[in-house]
Rosetta silent file (secondary structure, phi, psi, omega in degrees, C-alpha in Angstrom):
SEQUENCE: XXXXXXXXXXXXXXXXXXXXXXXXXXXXXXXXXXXXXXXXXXXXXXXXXXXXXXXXXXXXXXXXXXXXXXXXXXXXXXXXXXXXXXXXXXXXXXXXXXXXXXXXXXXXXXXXXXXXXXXXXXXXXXXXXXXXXXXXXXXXXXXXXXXXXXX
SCORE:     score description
SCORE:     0.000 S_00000001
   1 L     0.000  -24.498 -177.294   58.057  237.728  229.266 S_00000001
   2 H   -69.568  -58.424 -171.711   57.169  234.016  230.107 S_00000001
   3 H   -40.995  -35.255 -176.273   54.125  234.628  228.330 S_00000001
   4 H   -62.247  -64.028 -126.655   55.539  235.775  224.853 S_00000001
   5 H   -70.429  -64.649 -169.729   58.139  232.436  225.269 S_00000001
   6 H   -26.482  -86.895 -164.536   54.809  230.423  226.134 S_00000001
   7 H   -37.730  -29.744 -175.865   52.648  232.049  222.785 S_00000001
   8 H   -73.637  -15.609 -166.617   56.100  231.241  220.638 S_00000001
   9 H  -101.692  -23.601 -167.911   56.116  227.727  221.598 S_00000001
  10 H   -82.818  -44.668 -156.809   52.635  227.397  221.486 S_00000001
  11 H   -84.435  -19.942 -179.888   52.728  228.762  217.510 S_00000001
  12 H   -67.314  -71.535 -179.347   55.909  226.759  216.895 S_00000001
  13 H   -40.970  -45.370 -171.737   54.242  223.305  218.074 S_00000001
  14 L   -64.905  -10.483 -156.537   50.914  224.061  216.248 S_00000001
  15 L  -115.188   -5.163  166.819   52.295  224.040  212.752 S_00000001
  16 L   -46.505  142.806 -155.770   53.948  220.688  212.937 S_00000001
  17 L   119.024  175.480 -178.782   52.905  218.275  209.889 S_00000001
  18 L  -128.644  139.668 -175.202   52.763  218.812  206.427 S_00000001
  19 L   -71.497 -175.593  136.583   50.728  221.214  204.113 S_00000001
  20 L   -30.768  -69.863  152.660   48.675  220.125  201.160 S_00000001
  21 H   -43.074  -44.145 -173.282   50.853  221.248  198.811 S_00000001
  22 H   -81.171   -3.215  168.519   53.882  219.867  200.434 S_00000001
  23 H  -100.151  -34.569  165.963   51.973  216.464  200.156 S_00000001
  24 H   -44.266  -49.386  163.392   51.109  217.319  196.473 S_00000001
  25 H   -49.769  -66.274 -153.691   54.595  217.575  195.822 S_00000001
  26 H   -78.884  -10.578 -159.948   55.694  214.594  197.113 S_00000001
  27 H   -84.950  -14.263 -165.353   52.766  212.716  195.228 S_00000001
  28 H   -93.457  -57.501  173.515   53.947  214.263  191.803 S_00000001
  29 H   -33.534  -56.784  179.429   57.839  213.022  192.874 S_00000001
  30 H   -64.177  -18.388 -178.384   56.432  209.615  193.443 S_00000001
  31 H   -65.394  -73.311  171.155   54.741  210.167  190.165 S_00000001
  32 H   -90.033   -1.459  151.370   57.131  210.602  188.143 S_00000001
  33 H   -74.862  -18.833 -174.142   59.546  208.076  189.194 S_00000001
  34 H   -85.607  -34.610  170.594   57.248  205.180  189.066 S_00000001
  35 H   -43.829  -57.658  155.088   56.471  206.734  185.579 S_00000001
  36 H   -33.511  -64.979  171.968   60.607  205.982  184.800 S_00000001
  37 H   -42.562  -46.501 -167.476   60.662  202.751  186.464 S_00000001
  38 L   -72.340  -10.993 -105.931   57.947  201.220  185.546 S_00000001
  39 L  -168.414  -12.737 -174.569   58.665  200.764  181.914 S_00000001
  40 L  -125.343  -32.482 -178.225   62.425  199.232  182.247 S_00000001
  41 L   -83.307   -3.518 -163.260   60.752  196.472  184.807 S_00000001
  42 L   -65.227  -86.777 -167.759   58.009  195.714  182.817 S_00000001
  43 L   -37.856  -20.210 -173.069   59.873  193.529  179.895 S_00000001
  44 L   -81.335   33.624  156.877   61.984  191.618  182.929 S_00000001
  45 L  -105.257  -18.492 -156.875   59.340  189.059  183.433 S_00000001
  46 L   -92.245  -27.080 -178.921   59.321  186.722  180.255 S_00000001
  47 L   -84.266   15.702  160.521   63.644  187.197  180.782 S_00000001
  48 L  -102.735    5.018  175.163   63.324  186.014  184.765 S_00000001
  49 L   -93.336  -59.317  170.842   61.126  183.031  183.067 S_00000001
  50 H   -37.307  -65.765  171.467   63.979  182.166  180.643 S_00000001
  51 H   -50.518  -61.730 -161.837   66.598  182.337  183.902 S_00000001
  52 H   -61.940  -71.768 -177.778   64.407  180.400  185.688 S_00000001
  53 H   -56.315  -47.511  168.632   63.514  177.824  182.998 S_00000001
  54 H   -48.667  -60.012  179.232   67.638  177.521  182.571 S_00000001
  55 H   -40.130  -50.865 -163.922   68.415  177.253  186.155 S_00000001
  56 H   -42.536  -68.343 -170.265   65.596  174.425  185.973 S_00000001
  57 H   -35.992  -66.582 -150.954   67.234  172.622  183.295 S_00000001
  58 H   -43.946  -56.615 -165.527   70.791  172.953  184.745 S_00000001
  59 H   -66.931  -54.980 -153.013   69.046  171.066  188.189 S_00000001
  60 H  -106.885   13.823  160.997   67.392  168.575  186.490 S_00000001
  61 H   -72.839  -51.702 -171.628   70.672  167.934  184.148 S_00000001
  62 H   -65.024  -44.872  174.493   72.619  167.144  187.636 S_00000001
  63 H   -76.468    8.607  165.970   69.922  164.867  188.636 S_00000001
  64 H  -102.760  -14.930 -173.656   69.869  162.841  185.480 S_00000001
  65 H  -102.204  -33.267  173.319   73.783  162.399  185.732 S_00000001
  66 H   -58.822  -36.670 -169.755   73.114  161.528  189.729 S_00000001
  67 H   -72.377  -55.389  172.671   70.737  158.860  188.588 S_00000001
  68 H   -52.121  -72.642 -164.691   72.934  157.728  186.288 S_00000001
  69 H   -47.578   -5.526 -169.554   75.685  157.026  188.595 S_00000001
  70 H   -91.456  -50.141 -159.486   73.443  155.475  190.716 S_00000001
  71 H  -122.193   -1.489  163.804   71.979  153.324  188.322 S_00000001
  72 L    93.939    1.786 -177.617   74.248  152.686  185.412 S_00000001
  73 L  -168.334  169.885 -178.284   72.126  154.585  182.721 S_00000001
  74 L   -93.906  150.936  152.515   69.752  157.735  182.364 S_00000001
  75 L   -25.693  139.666  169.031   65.833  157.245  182.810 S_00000001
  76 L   -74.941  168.137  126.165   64.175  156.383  179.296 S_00000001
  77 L     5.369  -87.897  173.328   62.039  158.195  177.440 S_00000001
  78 L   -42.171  -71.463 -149.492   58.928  155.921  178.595 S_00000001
  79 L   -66.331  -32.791 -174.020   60.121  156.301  182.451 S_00000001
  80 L    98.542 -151.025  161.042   60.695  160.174  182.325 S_00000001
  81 L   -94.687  -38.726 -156.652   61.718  162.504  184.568 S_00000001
  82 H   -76.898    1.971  176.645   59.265  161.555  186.954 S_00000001
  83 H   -71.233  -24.496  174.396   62.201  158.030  187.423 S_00000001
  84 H   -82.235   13.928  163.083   63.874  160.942  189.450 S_00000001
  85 L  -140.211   -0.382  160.507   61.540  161.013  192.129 S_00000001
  86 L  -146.935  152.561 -148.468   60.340  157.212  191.986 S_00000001
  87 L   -75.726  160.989  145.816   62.141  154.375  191.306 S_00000001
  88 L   -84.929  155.577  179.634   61.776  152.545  188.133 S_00000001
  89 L   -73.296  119.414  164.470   61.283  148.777  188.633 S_00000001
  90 L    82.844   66.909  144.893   64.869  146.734  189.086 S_00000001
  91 L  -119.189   88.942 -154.230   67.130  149.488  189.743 S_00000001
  92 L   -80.256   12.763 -161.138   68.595  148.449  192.701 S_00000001
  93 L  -114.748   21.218  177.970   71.194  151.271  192.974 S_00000001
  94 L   -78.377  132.830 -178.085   68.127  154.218  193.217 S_00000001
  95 L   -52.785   94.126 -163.721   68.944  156.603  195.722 S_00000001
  96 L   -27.263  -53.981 -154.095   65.959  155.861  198.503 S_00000001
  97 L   -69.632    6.526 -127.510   65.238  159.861  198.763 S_00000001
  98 L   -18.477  -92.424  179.394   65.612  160.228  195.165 S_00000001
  99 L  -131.361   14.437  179.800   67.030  163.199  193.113 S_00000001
 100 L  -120.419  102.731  179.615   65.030  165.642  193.374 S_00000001
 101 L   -16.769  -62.981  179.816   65.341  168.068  196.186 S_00000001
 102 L   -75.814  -31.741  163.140   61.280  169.140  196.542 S_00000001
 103 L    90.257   11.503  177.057   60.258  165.230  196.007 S_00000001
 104 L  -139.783  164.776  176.787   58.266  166.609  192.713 S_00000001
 105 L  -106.724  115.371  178.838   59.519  167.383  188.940 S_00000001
 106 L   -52.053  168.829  176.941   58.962  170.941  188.617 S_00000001
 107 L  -108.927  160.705  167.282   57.219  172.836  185.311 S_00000001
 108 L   -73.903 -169.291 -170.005   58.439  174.895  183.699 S_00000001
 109 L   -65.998  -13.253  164.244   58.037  178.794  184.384 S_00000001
 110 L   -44.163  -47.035  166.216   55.072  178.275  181.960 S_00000001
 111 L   117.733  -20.766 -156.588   52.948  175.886  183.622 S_00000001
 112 L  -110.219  161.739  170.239   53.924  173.432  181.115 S_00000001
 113 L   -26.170  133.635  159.626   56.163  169.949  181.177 S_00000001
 114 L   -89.554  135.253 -179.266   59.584  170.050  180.577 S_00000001
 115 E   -52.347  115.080  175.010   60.632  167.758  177.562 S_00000001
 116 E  -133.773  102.802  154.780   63.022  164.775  177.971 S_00000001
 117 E   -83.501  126.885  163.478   64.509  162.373  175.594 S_00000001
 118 L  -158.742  143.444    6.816   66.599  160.085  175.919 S_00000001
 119 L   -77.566  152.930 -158.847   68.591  159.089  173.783 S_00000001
 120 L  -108.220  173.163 -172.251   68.193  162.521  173.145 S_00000001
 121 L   -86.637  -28.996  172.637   69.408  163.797  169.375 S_00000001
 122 L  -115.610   34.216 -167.040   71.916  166.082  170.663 S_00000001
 123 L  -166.214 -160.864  176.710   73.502  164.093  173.759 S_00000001
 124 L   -74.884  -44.445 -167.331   72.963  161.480  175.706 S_00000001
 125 L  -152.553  128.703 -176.503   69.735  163.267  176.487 S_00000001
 126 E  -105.525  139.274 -162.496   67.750  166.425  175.435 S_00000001
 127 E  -115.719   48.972  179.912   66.198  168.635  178.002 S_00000001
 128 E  -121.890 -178.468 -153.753   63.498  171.302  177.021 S_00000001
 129 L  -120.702  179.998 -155.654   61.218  173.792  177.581 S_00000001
 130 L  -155.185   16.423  167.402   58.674  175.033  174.372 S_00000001
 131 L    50.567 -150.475 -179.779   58.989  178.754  176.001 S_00000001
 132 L   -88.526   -8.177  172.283   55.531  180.529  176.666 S_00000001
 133 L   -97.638    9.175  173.138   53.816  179.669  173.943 S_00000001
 134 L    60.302   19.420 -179.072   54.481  176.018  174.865 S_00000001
 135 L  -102.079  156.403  159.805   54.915  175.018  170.660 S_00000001
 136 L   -54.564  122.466 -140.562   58.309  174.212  169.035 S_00000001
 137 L    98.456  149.568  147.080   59.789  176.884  167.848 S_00000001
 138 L   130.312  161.265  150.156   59.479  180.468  168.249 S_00000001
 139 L  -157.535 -173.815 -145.075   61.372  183.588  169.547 S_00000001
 140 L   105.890 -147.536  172.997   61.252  186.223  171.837 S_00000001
 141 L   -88.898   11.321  166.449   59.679  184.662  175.037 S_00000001
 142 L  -135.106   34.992  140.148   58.184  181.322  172.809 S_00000001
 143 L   -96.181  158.432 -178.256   61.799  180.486  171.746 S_00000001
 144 L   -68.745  140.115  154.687   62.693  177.097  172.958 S_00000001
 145 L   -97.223   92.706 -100.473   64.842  176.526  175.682 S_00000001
 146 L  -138.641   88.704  177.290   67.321  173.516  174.842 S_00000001
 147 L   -34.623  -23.716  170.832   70.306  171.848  177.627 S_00000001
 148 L   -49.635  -58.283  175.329   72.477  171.844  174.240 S_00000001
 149 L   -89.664    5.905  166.718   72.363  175.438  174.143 S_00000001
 150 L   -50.812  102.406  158.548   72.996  176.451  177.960 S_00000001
 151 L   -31.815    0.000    0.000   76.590  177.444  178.869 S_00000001
């Protein structure tokens, strides 16, 4: 009788694993969900560029109003953006570290500069981005992105 329990245990243990089929199956499962999926994540990159290029702005809005307080006026035109991470000459109230977390003025999600005027036409200062096609203009994913219109 030991023997039978042995050969059941023996036939039980051998079959452990997965068939062919039962791998087929799962490959067709995997199949069609990435078929579903794949197609609603696709279009989320140029609108995680936009969020991204907003966030930017927002960050480099606080560091133009830190600067100011610092220094009695926003960065020109001429001086840039790039007066937030080195002084301009005879500002004696520039923050040593200066205002930009990362010590550089980021691009946009594009690759390309972000735009700054100041005085700007619709503030104190105008902030933007020229969207992916990096022109003036546009919509879709090459409309502009503007600190005026940001919430």
């Amino acid at each position: 009788m030991d023997k039978k329990k042995d050969n059941n245990n023996f036939k039980k243990n051998n079959r452990a694993g997965f068939t062919l089929i039962e791998l087929m199956v799962v490959v067709v499962i995997l199949g069609i969900l990435a078929g579903m999926l794949v197609p609603k994540l696709m279009g989320r990159t140029d609108q995680a560029k936009a969020t991204k290029a907003k966030v930017d702005i927002t960050s480099l809005e606080t560091a133009l109003k830190l600067f100011r307080l610092d220094n009695g006026r926003y960065p020109s035109t001429s001086e840039g953006l790039q007066a937030l991470i080195t002084s301009p000459e005879n500002d004696t109230g520039y923050n040593q570290g200066g205002y930009l977390e990362k010590g550089n003025v980021p691009k946009d999600p594009w690759g390309n500069e972000y735009l700054y005027l100041c005085p700007g036409s619709h503030g104190e200062f105008d902030l933007s981005s020229y969207g992916a096609d990096g022109v003036a203009g546009g919509t879709g994913k090459n409309r502009d992105i503007n600190n005026w219109e940001i919430n």
